[in-house]
PDB file of C-alpha atoms and ligand atoms in Angstrom:
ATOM      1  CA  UNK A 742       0.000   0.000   0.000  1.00  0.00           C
ATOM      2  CA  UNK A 743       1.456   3.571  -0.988  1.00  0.00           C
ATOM      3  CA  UNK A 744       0.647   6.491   1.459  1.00  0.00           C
ATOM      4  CA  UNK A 745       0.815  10.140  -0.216  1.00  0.00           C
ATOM      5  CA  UNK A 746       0.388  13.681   1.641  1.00  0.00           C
ATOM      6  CA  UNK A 747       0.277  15.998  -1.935  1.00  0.00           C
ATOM      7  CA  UNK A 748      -2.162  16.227  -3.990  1.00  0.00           C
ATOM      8  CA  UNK A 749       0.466  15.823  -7.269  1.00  0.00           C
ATOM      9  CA  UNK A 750       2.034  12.060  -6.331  1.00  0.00           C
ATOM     10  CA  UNK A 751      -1.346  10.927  -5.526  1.00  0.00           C
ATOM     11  CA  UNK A 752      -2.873  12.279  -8.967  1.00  0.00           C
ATOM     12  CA  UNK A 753       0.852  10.741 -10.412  1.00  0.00           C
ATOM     13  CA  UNK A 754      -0.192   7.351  -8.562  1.00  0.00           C
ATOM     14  CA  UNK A 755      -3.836   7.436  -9.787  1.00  0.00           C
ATOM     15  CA  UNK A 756      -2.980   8.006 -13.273  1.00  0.00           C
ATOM     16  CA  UNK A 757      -0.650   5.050 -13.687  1.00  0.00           C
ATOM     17  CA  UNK A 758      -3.488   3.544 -12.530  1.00  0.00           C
ATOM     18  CA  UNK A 759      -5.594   4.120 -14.910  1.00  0.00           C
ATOM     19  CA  UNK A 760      -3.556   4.242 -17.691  1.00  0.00           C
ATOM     20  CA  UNK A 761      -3.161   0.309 -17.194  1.00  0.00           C
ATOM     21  CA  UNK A 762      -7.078   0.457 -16.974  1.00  0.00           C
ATOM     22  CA  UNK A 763      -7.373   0.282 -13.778  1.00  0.00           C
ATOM     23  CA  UNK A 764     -10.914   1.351 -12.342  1.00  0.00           C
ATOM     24  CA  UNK A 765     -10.434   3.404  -9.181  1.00  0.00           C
ATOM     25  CA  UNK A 766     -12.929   3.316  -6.177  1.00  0.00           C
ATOM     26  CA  UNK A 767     -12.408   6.384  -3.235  1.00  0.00           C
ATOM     27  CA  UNK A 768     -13.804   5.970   0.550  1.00  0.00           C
ATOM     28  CA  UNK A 769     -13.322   9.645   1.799  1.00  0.00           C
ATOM     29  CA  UNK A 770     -13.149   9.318   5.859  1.00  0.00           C
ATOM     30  CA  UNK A 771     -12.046  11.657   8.737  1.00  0.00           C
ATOM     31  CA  UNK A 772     -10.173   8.763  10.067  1.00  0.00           C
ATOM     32  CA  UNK A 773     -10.131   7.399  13.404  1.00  0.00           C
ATOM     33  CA  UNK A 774     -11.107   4.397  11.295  1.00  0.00           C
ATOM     34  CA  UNK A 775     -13.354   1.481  12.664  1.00  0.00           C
ATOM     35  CA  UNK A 776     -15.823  -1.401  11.218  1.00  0.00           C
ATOM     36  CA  UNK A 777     -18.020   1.094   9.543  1.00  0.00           C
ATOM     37  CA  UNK A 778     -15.211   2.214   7.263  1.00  0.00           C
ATOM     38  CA  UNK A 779     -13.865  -1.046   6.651  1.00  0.00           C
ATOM     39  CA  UNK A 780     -16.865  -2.167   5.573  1.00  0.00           C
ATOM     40  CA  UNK A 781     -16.972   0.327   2.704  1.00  0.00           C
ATOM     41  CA  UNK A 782     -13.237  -0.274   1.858  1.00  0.00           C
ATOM     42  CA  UNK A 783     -13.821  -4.090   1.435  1.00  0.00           C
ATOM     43  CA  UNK A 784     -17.019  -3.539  -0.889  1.00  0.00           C
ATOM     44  CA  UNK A 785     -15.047  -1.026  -2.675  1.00  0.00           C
ATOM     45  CA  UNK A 786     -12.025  -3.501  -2.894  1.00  0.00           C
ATOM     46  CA  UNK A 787     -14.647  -6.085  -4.156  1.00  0.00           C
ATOM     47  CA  UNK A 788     -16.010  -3.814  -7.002  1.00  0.00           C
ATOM     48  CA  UNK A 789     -12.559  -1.739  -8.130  1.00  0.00           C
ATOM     49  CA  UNK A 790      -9.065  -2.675  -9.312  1.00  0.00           C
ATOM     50  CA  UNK A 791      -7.854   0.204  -7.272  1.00  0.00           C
ATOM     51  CA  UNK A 792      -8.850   1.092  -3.897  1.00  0.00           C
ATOM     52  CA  UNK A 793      -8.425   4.931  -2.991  1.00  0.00           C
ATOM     53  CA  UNK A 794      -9.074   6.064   0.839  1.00  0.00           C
ATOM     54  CA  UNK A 795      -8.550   9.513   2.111  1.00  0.00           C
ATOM     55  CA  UNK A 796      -7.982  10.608   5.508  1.00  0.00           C
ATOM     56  CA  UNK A 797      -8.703  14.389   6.373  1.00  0.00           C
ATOM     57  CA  UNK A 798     -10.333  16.166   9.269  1.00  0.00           C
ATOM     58  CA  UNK A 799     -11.895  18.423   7.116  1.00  0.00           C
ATOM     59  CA  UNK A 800     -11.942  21.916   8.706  1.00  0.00           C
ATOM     60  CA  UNK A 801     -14.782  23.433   6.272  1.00  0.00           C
ATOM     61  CA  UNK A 802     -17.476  20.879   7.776  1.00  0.00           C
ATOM     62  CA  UNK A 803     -16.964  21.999  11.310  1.00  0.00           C
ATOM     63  CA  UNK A 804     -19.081  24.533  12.904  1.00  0.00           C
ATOM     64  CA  UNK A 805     -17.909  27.610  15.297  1.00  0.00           C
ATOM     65  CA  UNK A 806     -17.729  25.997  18.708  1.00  0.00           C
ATOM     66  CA  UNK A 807     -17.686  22.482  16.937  1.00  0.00           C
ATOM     67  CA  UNK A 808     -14.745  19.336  17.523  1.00  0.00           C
ATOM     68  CA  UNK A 809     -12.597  20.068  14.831  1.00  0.00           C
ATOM     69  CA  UNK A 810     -10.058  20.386  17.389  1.00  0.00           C
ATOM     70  CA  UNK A 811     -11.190  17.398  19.785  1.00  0.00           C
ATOM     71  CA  UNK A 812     -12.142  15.295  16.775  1.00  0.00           C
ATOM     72  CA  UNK A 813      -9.967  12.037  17.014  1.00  0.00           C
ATOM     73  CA  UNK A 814      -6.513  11.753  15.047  1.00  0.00           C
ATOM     74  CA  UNK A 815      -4.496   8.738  14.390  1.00  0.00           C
ATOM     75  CA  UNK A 816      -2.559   8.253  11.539  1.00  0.00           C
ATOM     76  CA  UNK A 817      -0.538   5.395  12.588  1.00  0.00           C
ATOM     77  CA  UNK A 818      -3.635   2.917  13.396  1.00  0.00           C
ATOM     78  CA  UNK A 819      -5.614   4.195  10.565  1.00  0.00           C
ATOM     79  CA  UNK A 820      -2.693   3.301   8.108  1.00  0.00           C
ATOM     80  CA  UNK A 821      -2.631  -0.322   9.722  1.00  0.00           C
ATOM     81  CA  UNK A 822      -6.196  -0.461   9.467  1.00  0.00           C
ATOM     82  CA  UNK A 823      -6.225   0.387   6.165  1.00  0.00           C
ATOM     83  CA  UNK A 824      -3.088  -1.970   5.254  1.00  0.00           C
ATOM     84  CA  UNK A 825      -5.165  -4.879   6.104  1.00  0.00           C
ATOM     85  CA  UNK A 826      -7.956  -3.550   3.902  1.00  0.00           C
ATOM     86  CA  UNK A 827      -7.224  -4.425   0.298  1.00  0.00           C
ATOM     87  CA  UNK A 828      -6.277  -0.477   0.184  1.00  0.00           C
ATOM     88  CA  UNK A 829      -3.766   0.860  -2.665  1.00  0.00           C
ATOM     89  CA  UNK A 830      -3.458   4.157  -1.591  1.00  0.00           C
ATOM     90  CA  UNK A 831      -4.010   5.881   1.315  1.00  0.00           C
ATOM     91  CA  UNK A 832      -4.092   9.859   0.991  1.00  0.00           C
ATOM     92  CA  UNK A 833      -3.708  12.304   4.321  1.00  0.00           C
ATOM     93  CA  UNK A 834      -3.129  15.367   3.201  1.00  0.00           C
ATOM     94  CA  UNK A 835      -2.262  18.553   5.488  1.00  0.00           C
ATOM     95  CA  UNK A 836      -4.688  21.431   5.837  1.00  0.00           C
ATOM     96  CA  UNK A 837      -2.283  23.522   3.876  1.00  0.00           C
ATOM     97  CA  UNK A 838      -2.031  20.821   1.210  1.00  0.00           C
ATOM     98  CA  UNK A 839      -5.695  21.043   1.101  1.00  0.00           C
ATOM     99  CA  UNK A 840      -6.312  24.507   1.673  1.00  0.00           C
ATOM    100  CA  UNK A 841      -3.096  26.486   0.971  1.00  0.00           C
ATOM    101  CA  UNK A 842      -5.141  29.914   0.450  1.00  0.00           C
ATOM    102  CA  UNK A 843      -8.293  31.061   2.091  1.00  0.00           C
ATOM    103  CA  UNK A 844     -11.172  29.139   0.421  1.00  0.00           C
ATOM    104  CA  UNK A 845     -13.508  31.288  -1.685  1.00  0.00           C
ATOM    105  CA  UNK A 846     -14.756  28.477  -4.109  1.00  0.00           C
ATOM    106  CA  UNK A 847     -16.831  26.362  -2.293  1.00  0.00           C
ATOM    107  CA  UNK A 848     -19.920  23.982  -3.354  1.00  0.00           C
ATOM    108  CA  UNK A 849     -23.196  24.308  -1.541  1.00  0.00           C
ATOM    109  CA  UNK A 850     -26.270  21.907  -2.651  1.00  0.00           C
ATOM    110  CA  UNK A 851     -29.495  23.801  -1.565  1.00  0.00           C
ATOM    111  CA  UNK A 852     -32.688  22.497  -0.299  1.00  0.00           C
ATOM    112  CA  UNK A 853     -31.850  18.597   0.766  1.00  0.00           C
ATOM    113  CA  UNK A 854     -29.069  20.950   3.712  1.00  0.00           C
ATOM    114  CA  UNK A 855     -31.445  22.988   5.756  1.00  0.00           C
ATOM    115  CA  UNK A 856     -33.288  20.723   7.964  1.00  0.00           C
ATOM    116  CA  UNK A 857     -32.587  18.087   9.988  1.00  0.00           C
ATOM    117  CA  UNK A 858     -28.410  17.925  10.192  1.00  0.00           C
ATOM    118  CA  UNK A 859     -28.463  21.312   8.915  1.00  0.00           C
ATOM    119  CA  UNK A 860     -30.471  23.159  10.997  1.00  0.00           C
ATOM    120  CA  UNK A 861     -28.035  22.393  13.867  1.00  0.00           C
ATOM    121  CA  UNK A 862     -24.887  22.708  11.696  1.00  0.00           C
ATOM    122  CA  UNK A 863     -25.804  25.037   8.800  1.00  0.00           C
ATOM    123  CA  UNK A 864     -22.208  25.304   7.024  1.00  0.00           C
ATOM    124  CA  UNK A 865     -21.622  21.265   7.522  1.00  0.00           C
ATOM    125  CA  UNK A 866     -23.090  19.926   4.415  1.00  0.00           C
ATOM    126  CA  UNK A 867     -21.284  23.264   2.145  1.00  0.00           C
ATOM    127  CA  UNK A 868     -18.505  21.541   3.436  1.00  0.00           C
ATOM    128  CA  UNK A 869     -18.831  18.496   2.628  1.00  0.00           C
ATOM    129  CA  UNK A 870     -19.309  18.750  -0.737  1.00  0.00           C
ATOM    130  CA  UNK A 871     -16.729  21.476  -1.237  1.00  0.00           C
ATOM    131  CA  UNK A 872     -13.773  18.648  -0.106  1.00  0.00           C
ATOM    132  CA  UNK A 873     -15.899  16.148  -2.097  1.00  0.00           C
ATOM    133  CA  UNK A 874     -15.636  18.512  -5.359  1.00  0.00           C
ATOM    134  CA  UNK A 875     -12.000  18.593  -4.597  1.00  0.00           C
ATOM    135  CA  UNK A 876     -11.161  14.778  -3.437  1.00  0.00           C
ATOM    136  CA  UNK A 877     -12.862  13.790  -6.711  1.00  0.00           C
ATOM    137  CA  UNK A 878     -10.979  15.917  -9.037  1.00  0.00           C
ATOM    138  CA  UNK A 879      -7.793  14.470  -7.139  1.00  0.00           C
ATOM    139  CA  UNK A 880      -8.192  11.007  -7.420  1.00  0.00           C
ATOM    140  CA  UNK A 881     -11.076  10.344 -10.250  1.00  0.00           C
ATOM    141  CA  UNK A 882     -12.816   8.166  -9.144  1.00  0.00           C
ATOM    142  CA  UNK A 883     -15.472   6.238 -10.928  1.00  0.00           C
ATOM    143  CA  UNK A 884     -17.075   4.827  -7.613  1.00  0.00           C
ATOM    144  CA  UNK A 885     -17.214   6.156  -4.182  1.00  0.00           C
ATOM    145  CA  UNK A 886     -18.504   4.596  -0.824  1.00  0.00           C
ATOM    146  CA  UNK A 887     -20.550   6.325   1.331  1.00  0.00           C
ATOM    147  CA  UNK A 888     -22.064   4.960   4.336  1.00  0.00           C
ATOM    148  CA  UNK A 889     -25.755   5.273   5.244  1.00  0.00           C
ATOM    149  CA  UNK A 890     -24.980   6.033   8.310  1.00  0.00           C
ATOM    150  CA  UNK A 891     -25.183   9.540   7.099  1.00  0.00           C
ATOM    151  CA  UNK A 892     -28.285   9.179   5.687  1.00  0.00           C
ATOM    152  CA  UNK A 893     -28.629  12.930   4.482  1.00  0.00           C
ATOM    153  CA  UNK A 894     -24.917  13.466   3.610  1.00  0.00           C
ATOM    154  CA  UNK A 895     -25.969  10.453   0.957  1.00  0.00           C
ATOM    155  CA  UNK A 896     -28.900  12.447  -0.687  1.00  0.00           C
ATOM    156  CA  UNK A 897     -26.623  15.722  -0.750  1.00  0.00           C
ATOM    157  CA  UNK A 898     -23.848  13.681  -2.215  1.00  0.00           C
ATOM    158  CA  UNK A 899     -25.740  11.873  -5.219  1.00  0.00           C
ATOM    159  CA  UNK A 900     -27.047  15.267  -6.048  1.00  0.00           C
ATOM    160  CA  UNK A 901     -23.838  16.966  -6.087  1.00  0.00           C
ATOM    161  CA  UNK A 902     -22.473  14.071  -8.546  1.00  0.00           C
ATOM    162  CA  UNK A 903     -25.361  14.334 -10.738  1.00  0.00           C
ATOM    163  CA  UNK A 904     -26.022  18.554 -10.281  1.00  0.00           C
ATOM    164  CA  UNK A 905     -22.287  18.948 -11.511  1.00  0.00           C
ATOM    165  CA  UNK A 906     -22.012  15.747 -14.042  1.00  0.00           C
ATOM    166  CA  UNK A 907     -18.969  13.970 -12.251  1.00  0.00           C
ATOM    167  CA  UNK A 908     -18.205  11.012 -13.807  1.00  0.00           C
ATOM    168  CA  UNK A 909     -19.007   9.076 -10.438  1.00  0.00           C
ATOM    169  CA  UNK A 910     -20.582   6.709  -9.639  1.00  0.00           C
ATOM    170  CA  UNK A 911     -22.289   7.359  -5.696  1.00  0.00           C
ATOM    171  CA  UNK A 912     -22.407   3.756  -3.992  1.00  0.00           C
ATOM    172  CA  UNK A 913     -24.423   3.116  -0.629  1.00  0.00           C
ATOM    173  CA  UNK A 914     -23.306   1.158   2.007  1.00  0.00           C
ATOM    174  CA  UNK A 915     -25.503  -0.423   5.118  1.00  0.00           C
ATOM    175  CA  UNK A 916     -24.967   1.408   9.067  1.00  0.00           C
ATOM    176  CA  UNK A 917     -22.128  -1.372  10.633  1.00  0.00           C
ATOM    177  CA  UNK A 918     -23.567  -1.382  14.383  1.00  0.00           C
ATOM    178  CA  UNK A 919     -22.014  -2.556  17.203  1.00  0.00           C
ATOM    179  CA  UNK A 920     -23.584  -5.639  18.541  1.00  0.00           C
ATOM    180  CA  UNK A 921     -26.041  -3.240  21.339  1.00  0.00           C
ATOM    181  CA  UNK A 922     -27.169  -1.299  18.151  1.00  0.00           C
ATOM    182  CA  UNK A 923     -25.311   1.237  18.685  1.00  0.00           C
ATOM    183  CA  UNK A 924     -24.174   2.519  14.626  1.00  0.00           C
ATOM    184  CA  UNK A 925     -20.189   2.779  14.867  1.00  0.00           C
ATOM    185  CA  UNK A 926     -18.860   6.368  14.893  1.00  0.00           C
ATOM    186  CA  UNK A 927     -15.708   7.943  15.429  1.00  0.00           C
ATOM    187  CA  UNK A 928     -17.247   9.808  17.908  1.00  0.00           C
ATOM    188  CA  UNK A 929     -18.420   7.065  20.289  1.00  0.00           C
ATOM    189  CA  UNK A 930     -14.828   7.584  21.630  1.00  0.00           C
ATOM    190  CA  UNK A 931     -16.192  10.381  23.908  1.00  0.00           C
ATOM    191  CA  UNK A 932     -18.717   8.697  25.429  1.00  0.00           C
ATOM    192  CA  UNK A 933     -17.611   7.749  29.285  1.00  0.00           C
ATOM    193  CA  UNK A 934     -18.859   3.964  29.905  1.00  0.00           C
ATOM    194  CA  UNK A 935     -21.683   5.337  31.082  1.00  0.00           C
ATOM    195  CA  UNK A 936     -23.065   7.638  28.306  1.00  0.00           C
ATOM    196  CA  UNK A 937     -21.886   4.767  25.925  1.00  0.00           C
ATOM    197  CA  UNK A 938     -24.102   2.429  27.762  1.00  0.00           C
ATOM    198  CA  UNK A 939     -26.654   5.212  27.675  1.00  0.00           C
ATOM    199  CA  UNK A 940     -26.229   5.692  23.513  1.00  0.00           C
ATOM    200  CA  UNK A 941     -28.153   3.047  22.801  1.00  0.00           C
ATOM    201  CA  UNK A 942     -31.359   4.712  23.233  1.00  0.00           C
ATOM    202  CA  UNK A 943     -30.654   6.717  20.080  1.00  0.00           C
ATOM    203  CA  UNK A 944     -31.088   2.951  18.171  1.00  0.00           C
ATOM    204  CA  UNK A 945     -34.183   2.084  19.986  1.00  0.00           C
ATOM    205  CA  UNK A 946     -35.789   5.472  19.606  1.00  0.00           C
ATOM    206  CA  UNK A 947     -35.629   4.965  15.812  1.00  0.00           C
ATOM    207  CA  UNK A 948     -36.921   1.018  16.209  1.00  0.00           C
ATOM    208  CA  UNK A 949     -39.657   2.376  17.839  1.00  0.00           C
ATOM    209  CA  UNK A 950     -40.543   5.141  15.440  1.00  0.00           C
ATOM    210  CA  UNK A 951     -40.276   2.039  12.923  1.00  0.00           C
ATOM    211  CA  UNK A 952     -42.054  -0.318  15.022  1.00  0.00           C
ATOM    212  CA  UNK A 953     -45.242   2.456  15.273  1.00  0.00           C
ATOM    213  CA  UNK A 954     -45.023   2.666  11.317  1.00  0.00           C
ATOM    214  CA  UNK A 955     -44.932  -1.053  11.149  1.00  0.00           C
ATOM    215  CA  UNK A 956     -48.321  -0.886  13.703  1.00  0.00           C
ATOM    216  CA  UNK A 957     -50.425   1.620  10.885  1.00  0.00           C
ATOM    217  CA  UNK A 958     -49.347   4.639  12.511  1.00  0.00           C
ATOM    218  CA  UNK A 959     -49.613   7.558   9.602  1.00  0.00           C
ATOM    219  CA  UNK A 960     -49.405  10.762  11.424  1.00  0.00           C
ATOM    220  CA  UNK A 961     -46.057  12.026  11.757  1.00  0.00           C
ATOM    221  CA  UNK A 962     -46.436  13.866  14.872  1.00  0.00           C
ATOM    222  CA  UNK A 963     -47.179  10.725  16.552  1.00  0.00           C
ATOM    223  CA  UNK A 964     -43.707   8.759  14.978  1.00  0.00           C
ATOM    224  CA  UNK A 965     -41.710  11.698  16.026  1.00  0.00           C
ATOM    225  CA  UNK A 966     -43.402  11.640  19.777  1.00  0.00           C
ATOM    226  CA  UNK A 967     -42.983   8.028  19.994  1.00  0.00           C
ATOM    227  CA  UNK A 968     -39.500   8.686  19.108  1.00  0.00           C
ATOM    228  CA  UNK A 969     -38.588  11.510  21.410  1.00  0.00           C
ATOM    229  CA  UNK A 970     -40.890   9.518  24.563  1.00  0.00           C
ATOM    230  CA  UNK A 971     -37.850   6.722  24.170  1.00  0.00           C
ATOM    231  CA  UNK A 972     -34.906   9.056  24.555  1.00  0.00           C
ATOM    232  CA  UNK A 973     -36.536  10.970  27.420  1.00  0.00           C
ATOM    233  CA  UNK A 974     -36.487   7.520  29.244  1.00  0.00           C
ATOM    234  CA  UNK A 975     -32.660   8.152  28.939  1.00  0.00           C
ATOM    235  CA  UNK A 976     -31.474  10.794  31.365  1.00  0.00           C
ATOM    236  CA  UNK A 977     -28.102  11.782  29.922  1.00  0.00           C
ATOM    237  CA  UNK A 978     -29.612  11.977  26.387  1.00  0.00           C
ATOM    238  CA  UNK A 979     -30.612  15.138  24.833  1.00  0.00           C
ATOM    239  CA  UNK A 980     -32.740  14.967  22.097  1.00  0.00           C
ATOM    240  CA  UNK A 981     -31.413  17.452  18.870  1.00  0.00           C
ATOM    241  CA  UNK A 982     -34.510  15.745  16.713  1.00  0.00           C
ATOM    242  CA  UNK A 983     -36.261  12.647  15.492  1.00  0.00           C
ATOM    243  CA  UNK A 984     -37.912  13.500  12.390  1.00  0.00           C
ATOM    244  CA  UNK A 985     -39.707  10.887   9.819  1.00  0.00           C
ATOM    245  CA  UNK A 986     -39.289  12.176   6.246  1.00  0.00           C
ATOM    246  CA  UNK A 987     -39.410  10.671   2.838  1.00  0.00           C
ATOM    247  CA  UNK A 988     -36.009   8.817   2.289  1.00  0.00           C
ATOM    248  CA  UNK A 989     -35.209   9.820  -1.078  1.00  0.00           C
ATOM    249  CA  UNK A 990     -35.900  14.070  -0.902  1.00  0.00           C
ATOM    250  CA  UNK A 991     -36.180  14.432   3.108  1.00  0.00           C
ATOM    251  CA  UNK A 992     -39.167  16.524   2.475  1.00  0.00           C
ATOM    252  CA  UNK A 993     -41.719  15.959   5.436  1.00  0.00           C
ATOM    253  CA  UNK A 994     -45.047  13.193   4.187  1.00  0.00           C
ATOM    254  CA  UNK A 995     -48.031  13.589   6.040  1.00  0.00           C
ATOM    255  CA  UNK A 996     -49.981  11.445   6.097  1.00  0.00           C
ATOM    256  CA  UNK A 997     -47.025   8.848   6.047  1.00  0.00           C
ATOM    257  CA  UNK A 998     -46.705   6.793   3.124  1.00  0.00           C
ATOM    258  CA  UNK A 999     -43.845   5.406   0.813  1.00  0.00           C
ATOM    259  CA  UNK A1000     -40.206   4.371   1.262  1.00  0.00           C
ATOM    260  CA  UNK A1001     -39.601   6.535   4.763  1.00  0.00           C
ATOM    261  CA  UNK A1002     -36.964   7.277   6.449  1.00  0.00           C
ATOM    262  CA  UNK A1003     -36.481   8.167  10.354  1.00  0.00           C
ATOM    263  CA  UNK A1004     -33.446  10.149  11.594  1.00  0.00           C
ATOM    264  CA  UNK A1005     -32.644  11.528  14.736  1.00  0.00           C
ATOM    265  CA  UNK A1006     -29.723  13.045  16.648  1.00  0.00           C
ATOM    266  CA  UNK A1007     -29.042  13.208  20.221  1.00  0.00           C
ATOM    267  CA  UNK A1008     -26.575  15.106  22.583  1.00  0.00           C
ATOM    268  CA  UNK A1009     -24.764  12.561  25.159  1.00  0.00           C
ATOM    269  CA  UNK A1010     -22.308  14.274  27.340  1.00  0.00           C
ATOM    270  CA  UNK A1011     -19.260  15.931  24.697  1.00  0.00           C
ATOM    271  CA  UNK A1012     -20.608  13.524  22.035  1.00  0.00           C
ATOM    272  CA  UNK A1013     -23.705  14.231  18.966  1.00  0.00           C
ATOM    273  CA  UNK A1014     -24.684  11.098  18.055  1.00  0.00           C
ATOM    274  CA  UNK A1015     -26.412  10.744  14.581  1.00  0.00           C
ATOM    275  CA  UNK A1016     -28.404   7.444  13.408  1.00  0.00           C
ATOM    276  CA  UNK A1017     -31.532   6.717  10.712  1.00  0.00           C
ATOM    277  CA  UNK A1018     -33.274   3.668   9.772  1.00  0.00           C
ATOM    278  CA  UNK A1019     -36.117   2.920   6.832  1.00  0.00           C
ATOM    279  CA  UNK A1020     -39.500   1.754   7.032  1.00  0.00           C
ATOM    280  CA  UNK A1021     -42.152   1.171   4.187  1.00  0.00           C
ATOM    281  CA  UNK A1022     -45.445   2.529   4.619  1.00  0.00           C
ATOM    282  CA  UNK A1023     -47.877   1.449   2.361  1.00  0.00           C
TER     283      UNK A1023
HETATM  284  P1  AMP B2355     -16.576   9.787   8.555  1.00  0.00           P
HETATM  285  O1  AMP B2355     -15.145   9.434   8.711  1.00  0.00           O
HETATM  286  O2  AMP B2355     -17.361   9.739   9.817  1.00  0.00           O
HETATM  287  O3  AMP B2355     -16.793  11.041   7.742  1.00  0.00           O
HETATM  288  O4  AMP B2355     -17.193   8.616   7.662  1.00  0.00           O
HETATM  289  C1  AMP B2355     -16.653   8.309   6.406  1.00  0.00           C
HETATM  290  C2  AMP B2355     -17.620   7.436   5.662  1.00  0.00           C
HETATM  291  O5  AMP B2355     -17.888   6.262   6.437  1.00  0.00           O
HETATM  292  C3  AMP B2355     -18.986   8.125   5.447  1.00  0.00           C
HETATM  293  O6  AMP B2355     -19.469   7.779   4.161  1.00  0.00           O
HETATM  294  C4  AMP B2355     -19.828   7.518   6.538  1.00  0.00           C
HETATM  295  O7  AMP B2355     -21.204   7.504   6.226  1.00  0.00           O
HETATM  296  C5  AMP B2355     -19.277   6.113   6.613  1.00  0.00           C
HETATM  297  N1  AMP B2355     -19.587   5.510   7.905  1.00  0.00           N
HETATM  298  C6  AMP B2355     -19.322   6.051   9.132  1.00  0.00           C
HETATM  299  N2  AMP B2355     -19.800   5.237  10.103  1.00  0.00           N
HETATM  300  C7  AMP B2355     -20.395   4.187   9.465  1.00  0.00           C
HETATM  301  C8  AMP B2355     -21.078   3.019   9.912  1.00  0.00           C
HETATM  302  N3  AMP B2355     -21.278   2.771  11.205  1.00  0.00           N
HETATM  303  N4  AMP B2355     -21.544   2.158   8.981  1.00  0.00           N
HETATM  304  C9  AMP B2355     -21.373   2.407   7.665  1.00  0.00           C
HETATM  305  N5  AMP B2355     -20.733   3.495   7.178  1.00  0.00           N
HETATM  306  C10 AMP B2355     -20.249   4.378   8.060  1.00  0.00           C
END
């Protein structure tokens, strides 16, 4: 596996690649790597010749007062990680390889950003698809993993690929959970045992939300009570939202019907925790 930190010996890397014909697949991460990731680098290892992954703690997705700071760094296990991964490049550039001038290009995809995750973190998804825009024109992909773990950073993404033609291809990948529930996330490393014990509720809020669905319940109101009655059973949770929307524009359905999807984001001690699940209502 090659490493690079510049943008010019990974696009040198890339291109020998695909000269030879190689297809190229990219999983962008912030590191701190765990099964979730893993799991996209092994389907992406399955469907590519070439396996890109970056590593960057993307500065332009945090908030004022956010963990851009706190969020977890470690090059070193997230190199071995990715070693064992069927990787062929891993790519962790700087913030000054990245960003060497102040940034006054960016790439904002309106509409699918303002509720939900971007009510509580406005400039997030802008950034997001501004290092996307980038990370694609570095490495070319033609396929890159994204988990749905991030249910609405999925529906931004695909439009971003098909708003601005890139010639990728935007592949989904199921929530890894940890056998409680509990969907893997870098930041589950600041929960104390007993917030992580407590994080499960954010899981069982959404099974119950489904669960209500599942029952006939069509009123929204009622999924997103149901929802936010389970996390007030949890004491150190703090409920951000639990929202039922339709999975594909995230545009509110009342009365519920179609492909669904519930998401909902809680506050546990230093950690937001984010999590969705789907339900059919028909
Ligand atoms: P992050 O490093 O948190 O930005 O995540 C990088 C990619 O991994 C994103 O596409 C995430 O949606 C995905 N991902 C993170 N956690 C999980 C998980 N538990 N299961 C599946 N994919 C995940």
């Amino acid at each position: 596996m090659r490493t690079t930190t510049t943008i010019a010996e990974t696009r040198a890397f890339l291109d020998g690649a695909r000269a030879g014909g190689a297809t190229v697949g990219l999983v962008p991460t912030l590191g701190s790597l765990h099964g979730g990731h893993t799991s996209l680098m092994a389907r992406a290892a399955a469907d590519c010749d070439v396996v890109a992954v970056s590593v960057f703690v993307n500065p332009l997705q945090f908030g004022v007062g956010e963990d851009f700071a706190a969020y977890p760094r470690d090059v070193d296990a997230d190199a071995e990680v990715v070693s064992r991964s069927g990787v062929d490049l891993l790519f962790v550039p700087s913030v000054e390889e990245m960003y060497p001038e102040p940034v006054r290009t960016t790439v904002s995809v309106s509409g699918l950003t303002t509720r939900l995750e971007g009510s509580s973190r406005p400039s997030h998804f802008a950034g997001v698809a501004t290092v996307l825009a980038k990370l694609w024109n570095i490495v070319g992909p033609c396929r890159a993993y994204f988990g749905e773990k991030d249910w609405q950073q999925l529906a931004v993404v695909r439009r971003l690929a098909a708003d601005l033609s890139f010639p990728v291809e935007v592949v989904a990948c199921p929530t890894v959970r940890e056998p409680d529930g509990l969907a893997m996330a870098s930041r589950n490393a600041y929960l104390d045992p007993a917030e992580r014990a407590a994080a499960t509720v954010l899981h069982r809020a959404l099974l119950a939300g489904v669960a209500a669905v599942e029952a006939g319940e069509r009123d929204p109101a009622q999924v997103r009570a149901t929802m936010a009655a389970v996390v007030g059973t949890e004491p150190l949770a703090e409920l951000d939202y639990a929202e039922v929307v339709d999975a594909t524009t995230l545009d509110p359905v009342d009365p519920l019907t179609g492909e669904l999807r519930l998401l909902a984001a809680v506050g546990l001690g230093r950690a937001r925790l984010i999590d969705n699940v789907g339900v059919l209502a028909d």
